[in-house]
Tab-separated table of C-alpha atoms in Angstrom:
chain	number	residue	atom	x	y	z
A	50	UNK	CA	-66.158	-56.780	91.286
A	51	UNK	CA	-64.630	-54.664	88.063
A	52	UNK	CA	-62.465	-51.406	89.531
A	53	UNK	CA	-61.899	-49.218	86.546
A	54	UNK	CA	-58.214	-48.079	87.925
A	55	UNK	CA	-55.178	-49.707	88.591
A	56	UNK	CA	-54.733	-50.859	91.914
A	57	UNK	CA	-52.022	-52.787	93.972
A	58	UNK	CA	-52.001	-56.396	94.620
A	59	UNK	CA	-53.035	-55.676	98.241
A	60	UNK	CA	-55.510	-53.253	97.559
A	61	UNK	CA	-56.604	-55.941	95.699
A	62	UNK	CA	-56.223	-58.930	98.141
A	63	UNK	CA	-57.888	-56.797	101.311
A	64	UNK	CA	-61.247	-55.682	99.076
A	65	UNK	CA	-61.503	-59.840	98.664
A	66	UNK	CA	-61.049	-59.971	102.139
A	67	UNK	CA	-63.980	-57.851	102.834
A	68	UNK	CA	-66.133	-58.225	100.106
A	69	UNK	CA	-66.117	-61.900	99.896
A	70	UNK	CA	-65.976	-62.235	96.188
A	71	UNK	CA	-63.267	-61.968	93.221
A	72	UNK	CA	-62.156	-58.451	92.173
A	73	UNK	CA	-60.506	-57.611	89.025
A	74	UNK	CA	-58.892	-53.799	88.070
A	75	UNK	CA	-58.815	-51.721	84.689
A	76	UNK	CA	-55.761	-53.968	83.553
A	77	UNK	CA	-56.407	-56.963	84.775
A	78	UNK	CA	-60.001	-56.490	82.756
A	79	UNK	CA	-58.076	-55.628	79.955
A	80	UNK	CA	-55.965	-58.415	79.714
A	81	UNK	CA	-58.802	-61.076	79.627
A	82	UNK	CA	-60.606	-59.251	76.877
A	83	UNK	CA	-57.203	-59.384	74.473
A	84	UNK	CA	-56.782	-63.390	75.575
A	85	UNK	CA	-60.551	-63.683	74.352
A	86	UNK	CA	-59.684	-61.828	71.414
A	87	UNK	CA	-56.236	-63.272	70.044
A	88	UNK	CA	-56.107	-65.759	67.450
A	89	UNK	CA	-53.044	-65.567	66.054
A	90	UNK	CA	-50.063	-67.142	67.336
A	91	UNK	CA	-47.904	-63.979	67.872
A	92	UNK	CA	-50.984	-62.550	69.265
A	93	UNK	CA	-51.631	-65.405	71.958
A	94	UNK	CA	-47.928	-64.934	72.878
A	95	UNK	CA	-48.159	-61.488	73.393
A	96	UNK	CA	-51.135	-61.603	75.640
A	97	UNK	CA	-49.847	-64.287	77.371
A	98	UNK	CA	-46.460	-62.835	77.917
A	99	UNK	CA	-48.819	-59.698	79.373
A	100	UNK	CA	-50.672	-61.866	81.666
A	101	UNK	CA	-47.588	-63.575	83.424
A	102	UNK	CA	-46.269	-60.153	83.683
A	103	UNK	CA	-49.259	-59.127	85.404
A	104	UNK	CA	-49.811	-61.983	87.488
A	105	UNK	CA	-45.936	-62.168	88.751
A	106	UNK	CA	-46.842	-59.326	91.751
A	107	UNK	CA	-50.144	-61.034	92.459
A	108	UNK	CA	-49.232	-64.844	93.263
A	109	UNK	CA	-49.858	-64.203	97.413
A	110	UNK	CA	-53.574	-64.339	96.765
A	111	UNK	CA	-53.864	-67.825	95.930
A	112	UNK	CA	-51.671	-69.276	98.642
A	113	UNK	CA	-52.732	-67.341	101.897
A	114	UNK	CA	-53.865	-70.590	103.094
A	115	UNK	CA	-50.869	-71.793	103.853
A	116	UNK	CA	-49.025	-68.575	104.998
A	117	UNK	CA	-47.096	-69.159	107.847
A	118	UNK	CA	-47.790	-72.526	108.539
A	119	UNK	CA	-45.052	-75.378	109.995
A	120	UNK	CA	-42.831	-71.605	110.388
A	121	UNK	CA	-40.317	-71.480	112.957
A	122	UNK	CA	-36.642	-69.870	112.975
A	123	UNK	CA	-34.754	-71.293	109.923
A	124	UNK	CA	-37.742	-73.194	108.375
A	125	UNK	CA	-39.901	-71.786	105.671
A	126	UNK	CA	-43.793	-72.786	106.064
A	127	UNK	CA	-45.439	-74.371	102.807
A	128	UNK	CA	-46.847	-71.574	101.246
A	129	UNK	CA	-43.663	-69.548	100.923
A	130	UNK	CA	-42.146	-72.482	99.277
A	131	UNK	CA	-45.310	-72.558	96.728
A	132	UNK	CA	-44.874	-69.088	96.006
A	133	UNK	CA	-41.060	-69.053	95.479
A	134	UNK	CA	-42.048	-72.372	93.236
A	135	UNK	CA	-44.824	-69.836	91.336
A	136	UNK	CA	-42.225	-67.049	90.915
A	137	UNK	CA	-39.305	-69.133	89.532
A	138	UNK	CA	-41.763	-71.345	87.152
A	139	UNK	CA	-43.836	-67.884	85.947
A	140	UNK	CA	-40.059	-66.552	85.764
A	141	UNK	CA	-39.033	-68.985	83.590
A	142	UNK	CA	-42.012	-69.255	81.471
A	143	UNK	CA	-41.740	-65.504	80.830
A	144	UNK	CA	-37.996	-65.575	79.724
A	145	UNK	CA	-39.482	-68.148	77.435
A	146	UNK	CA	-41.972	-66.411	76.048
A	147	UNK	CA	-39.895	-63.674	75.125
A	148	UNK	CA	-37.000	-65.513	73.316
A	149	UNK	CA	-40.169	-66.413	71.071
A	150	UNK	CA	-41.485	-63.104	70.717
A	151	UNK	CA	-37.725	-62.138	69.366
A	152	UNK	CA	-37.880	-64.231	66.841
A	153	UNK	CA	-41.388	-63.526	65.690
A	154	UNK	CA	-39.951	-59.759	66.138
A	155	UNK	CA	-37.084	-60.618	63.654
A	156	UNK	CA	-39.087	-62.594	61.323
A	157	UNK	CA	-41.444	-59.219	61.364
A	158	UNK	CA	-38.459	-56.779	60.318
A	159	UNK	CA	-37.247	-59.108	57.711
A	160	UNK	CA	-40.873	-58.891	56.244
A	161	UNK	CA	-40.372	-54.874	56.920
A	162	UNK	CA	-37.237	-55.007	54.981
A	163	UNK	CA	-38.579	-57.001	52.021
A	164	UNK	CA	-41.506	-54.298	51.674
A	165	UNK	CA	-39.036	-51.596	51.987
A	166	UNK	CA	-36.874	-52.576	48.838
A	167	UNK	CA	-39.878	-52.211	47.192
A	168	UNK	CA	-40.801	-48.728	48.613
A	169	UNK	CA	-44.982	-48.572	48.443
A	170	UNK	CA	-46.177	-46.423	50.758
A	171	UNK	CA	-47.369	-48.124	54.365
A	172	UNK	CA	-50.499	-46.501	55.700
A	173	UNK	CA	-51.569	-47.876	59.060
A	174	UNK	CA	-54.744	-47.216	60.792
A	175	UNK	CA	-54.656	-46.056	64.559
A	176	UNK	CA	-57.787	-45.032	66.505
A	177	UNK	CA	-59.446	-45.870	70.006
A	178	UNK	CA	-61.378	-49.341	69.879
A	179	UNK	CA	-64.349	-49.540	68.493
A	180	UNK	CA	-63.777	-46.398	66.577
A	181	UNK	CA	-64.359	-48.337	63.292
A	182	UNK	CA	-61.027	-49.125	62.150
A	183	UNK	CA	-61.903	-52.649	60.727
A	184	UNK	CA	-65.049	-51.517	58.900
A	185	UNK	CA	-62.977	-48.487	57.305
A	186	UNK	CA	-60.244	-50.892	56.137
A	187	UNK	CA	-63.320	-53.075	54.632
A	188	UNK	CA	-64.595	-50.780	53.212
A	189	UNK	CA	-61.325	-49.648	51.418
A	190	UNK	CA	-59.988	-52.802	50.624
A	191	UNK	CA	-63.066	-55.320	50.076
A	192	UNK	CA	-61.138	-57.596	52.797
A	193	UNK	CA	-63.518	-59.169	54.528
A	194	UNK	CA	-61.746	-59.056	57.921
A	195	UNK	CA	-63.637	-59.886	61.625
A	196	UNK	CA	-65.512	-56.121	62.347
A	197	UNK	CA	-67.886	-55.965	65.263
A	198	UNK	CA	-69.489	-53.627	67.657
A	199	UNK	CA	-67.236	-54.960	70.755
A	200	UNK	CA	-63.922	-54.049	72.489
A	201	UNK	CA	-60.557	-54.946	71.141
A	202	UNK	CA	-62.127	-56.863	68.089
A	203	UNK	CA	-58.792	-56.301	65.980
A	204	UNK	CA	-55.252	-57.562	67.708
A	205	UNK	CA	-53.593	-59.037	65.049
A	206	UNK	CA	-52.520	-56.420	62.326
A	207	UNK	CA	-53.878	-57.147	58.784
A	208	UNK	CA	-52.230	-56.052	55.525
A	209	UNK	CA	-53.605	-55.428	52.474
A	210	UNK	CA	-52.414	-53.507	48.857
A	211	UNK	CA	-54.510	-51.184	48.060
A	212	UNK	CA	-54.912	-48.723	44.444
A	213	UNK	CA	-55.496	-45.452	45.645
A	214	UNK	CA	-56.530	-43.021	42.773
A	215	UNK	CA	-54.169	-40.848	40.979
A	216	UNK	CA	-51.130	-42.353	42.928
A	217	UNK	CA	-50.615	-45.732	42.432
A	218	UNK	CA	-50.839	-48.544	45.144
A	219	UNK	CA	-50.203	-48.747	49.030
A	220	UNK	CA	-49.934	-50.988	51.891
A	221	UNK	CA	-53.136	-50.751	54.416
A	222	UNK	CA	-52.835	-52.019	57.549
A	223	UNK	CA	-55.439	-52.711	60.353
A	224	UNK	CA	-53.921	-52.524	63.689
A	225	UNK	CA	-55.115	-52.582	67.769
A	226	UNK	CA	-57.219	-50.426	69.211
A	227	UNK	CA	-55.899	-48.224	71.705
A	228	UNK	CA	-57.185	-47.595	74.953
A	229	UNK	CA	-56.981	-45.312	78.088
A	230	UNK	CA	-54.621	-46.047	81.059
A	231	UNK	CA	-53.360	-48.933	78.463
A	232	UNK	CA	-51.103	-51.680	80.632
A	233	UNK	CA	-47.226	-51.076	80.050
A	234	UNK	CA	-47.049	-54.570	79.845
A	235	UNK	CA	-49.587	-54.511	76.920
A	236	UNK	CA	-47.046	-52.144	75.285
A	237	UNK	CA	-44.171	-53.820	75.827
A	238	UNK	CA	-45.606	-57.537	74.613
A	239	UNK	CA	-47.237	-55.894	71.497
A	240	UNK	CA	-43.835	-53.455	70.484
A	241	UNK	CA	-43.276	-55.801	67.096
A	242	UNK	CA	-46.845	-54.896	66.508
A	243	UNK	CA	-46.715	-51.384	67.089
A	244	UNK	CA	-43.653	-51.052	65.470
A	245	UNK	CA	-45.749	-51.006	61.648
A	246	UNK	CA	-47.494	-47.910	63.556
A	247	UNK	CA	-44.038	-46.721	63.765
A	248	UNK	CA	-42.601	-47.261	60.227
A	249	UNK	CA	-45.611	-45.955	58.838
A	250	UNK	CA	-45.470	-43.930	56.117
A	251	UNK	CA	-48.273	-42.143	56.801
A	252	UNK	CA	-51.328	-42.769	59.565
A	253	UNK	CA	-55.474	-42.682	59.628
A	254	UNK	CA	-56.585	-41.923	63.401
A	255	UNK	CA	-59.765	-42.895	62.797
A	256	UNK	CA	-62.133	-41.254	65.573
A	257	UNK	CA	-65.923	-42.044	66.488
A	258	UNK	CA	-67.714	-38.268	66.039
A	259	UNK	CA	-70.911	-39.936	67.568
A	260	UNK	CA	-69.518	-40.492	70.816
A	261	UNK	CA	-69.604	-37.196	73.010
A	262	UNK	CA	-66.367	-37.894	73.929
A	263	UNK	CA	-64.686	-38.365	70.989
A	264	UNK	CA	-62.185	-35.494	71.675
A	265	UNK	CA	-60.760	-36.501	75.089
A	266	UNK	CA	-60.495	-40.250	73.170
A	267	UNK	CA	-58.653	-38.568	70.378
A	268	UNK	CA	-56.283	-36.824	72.668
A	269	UNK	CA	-55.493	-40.364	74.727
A	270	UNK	CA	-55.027	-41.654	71.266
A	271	UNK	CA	-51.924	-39.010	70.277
A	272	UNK	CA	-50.796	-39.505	73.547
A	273	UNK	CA	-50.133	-43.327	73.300
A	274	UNK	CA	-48.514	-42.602	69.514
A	275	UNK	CA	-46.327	-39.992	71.322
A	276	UNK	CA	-45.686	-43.126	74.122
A	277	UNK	CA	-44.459	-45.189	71.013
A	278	UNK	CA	-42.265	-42.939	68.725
A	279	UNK	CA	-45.344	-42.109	66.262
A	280	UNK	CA	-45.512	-38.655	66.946
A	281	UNK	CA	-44.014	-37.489	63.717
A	282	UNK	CA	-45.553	-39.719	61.471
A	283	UNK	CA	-47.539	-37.917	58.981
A	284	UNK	CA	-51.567	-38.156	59.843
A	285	UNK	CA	-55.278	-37.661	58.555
A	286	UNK	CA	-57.472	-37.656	61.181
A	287	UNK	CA	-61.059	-39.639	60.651
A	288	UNK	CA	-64.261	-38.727	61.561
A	289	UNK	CA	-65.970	-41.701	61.243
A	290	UNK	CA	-69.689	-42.665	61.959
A	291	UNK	CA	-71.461	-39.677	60.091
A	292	UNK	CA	-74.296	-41.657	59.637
A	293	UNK	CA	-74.627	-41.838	63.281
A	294	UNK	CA	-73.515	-38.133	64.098
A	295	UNK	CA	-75.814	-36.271	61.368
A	296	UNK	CA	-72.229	-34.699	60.120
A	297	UNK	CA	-71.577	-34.313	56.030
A	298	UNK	CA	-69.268	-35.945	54.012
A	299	UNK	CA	-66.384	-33.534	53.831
A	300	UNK	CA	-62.490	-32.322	54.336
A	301	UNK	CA	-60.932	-29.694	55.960
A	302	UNK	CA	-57.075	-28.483	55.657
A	303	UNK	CA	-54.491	-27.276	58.789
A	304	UNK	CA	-52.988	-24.009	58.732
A	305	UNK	CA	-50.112	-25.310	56.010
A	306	UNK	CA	-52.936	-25.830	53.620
A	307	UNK	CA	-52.675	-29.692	53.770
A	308	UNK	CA	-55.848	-31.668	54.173
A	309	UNK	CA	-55.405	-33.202	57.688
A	310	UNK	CA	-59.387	-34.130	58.429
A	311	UNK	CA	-61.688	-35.815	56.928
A	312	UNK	CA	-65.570	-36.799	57.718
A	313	UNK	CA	-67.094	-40.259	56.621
A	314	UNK	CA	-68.864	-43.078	57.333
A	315	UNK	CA	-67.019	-46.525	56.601
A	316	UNK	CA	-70.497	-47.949	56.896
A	317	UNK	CA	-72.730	-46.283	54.701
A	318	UNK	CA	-69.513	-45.549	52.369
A	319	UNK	CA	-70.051	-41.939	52.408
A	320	UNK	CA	-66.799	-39.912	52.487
A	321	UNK	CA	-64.815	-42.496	51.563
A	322	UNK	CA	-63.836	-40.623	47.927
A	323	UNK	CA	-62.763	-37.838	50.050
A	324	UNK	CA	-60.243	-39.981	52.582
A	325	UNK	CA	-58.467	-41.856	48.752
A	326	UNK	CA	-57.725	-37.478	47.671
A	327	UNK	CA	-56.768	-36.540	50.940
A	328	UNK	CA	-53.910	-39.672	51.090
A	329	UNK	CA	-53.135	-39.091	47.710
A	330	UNK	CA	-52.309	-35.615	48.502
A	331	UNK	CA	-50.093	-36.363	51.335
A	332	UNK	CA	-47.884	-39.569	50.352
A	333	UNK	CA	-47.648	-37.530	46.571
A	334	UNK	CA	-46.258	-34.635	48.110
A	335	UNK	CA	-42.688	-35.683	47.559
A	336	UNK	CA	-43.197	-37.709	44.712
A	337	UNK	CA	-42.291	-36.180	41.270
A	338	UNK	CA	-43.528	-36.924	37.454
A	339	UNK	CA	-40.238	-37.477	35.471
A	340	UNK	CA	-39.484	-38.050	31.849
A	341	UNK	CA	-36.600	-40.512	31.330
A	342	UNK	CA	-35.118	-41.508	28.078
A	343	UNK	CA	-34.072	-44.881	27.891
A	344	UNK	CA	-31.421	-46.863	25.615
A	345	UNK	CA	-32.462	-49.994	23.996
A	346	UNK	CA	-29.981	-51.961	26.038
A	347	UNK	CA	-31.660	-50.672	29.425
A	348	UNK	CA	-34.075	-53.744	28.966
A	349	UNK	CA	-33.627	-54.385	33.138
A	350	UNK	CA	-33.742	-51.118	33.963
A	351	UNK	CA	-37.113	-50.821	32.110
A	352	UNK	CA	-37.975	-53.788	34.186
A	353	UNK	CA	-37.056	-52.496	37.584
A	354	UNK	CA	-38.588	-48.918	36.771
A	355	UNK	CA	-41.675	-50.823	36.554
A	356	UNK	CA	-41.971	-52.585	39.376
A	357	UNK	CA	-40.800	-49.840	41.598
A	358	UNK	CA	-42.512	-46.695	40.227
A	359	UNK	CA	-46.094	-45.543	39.201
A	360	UNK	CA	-45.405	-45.575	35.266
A	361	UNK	CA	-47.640	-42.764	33.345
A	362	UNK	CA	-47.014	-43.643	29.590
A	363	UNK	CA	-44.042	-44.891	27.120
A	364	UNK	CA	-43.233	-44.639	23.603
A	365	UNK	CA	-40.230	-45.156	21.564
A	366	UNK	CA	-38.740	-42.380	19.823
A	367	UNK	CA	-36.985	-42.524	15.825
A	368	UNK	CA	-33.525	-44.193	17.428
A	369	UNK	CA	-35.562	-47.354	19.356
A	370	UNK	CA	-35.268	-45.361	22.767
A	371	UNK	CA	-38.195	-45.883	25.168
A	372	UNK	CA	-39.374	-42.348	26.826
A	373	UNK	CA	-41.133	-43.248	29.830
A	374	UNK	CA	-43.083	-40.767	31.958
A	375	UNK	CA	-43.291	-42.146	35.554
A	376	UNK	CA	-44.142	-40.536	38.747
A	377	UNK	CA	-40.937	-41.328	41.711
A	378	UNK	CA	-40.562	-41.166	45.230
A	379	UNK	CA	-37.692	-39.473	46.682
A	380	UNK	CA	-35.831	-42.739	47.647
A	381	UNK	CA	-36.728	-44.314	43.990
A	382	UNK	CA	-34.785	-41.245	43.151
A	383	UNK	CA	-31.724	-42.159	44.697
A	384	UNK	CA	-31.739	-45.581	44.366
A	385	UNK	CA	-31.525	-44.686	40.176
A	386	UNK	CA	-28.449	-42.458	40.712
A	387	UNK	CA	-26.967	-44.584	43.019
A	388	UNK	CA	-26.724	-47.724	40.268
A	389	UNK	CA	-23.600	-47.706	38.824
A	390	UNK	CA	-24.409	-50.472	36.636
A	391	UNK	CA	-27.229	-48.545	34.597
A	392	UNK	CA	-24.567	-45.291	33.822
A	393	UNK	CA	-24.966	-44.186	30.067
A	394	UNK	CA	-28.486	-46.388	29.898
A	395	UNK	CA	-30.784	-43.686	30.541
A	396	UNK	CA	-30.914	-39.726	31.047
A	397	UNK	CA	-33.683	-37.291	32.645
A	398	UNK	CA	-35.296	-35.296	29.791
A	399	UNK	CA	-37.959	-33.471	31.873
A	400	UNK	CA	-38.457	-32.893	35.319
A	401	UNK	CA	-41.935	-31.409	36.763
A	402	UNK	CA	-42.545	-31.188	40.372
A	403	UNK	CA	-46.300	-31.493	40.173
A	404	UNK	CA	-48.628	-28.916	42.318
A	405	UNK	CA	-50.397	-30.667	45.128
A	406	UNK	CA	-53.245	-28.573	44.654
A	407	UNK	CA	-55.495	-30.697	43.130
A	408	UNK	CA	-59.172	-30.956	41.119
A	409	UNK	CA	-60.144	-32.714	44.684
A	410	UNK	CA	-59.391	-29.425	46.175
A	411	UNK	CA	-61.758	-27.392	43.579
A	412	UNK	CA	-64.620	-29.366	44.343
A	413	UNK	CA	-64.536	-29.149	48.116
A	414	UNK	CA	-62.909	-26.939	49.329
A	415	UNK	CA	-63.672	-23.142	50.067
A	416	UNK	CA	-60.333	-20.945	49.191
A	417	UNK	CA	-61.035	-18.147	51.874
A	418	UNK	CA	-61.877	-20.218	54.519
A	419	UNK	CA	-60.368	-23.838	53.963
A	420	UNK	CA	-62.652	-25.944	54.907
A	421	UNK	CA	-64.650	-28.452	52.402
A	422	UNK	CA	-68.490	-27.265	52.002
């Protein structure tokens, strides 16, 4: 017997009792689905950590056969020893577990750090499971990951870089589905993986507008972000499935005049146009389009500009100096004035902070009422 709640280990043991038969709650359900589901390494150590966790309140189930038996005062009957044996063993394997998981954990944030010094954009997509999260990110990225009609078919997060128009190239990332009344212990085993939800530079909630009750999952999904330290994170919010809801293609901006919603279907491919402008229009926000003039001798610095920055155009100029138009993120920005080493190698000649009103906007958007038609 499924209960969909959480319920206490002797709830649980006394409706065995009296139904005769095995009964599993909301998280205990939960947790089988993920171990079915997890293929990676990090991800079978997480759900296993989970499960132990679980398990550790619910080890007098399998020994009340033996409660109490051989007891007497100052002797301990053989199932009390088996359970203590249980406890310590489950104990120990859990302490293991999660010296593992550090390390995993560290080897993550080293990977976090090598991405950061060279800052492109991470954009991570969140949603309920079985929103269409995986078929989005196929259909962005031409990735080919696992995408099925079925719970939790995602655990492992999946990277990809990814061109978008008119701004250069991002990191995607695919991560878990959400869920409600989600297990703490779920949480706590998968915080390295949630932590690229939290570093995010920016975030797709990607919602299913066929399901009737796509709001209240919406709201359980900004409630778990909250839970996490996601709440700030910049976010377009996906309405996904149009070719299941009868909805159009389109966008719609928040009361700041930034596109915060879009409407597509990652399956037909309908949309998708509109969800490339929309992050675009966020992550360029506090990008700017410079003009630098550089020396001849800046030969490195032309190098690095390059393989940090989203370069428009160069030429040289009479004297052999390369004018470079480029387009910089705010760190990008400091990290130039910061290097001593290139002083006297190069010098701003322009600076335009571009409009984020774009041609995007023309084409689908209504001015007086702000919403695409």
């Amino acid at each position: 017997m499924i209960v969909d709640h959480d319920i206490s280990p002797v709830q649980e043991r006394n409706l065995e009792r009296i139904i005769g038969c095995r009964v599993l709650d909301r998280a205990g359900l939960i947790l089988d689905i993920f171990a079915q589901r997890a293929t990676s390494s990090e991800g079978k150590l997480q759900v296993e950590l989970a499960q132990l966790k679980h398990l550790s309140t619910r080890l007098v189930r399998g020994w009340t056969h033996l409660e109490r038996q051989k007891g007497g005062i100052g002797l301990r009957g053989p199932g009390e020893t088996q359970l203590e044996t249980d406890r310590r063993l489950i104990g120990k394997r859990i302490k293991t577990l999660g010296k593992r998981l550090q390390k995993v954990e560290s080897q993550r944030a080293l990977r976090r750090r090598a991405r950061h010094r060279t800052p492109i954009p991470t954009v991570s997509l969140v949603g309920y499971t079985n929103a269409g999260k995986s078929s989005l990110f196929n259909a962005l990225t031409d990735a080919g990951v696992f995408a099925a009609d079925k719970l939790f078919a995602t655990l492992d997060p999946t990277m990809r870089r990814y061109e978008i128009p008119e701004f250069g190239p991002i990191v995607l990332s695919d991560t878990v589905g959400f869920v409600r009344k989600l297990p703490h212990t779920l949480v706590a085993a998968f915080h390295s993986t949630l932590e690229e939800v939290v570093n995010a530079s920016c975030l797709i909630l990607v919602n299913d507008c066929s399901d009737p009750a796509h709001v209240e999952l919406r709201i359980e999904v900004e409630r778990v972000l909250a839970e996490i330290g996601a709440k700030e994170v910049p976010m377009i919010v996906v309405n996904n499935k149009i070719d299941l809801s009868g909805d159009q293609p389109r966008a719609a901006k928040n009361s700041d005049g930034e596109i915060d919603r879009v409407w597509l279907s990652a399956h037909t491919g309908e949309g998708v146009e509109l969800l490339q402008q929309a992050i675009s229009a966020l992550l360029g926000k506090a990008h700017q389009n410079l003009e630098l003039k550089l020396t001849p001798a800046a030969g490195a610095l032309r190098a690095r500009l390059y393989s940090r920055c989203d370069v428009h155009s160069e030429e040289t100029d009479q004297d052999g100096n390369q004018i470079i138009r480029l387009r910089m993120s705010p760190q990008d920005l400091g990290w130039l004035h910061s290097k001593t080493e290139y002083l006297g190698l190069w010098e701003e000649v322009e600076l335009q902070t571009p409009s984020t009103e774009t041609a995007f906007e023309e084409d689908f958007f209504d001015p007086q009422v702000g919403v695409a038609v």
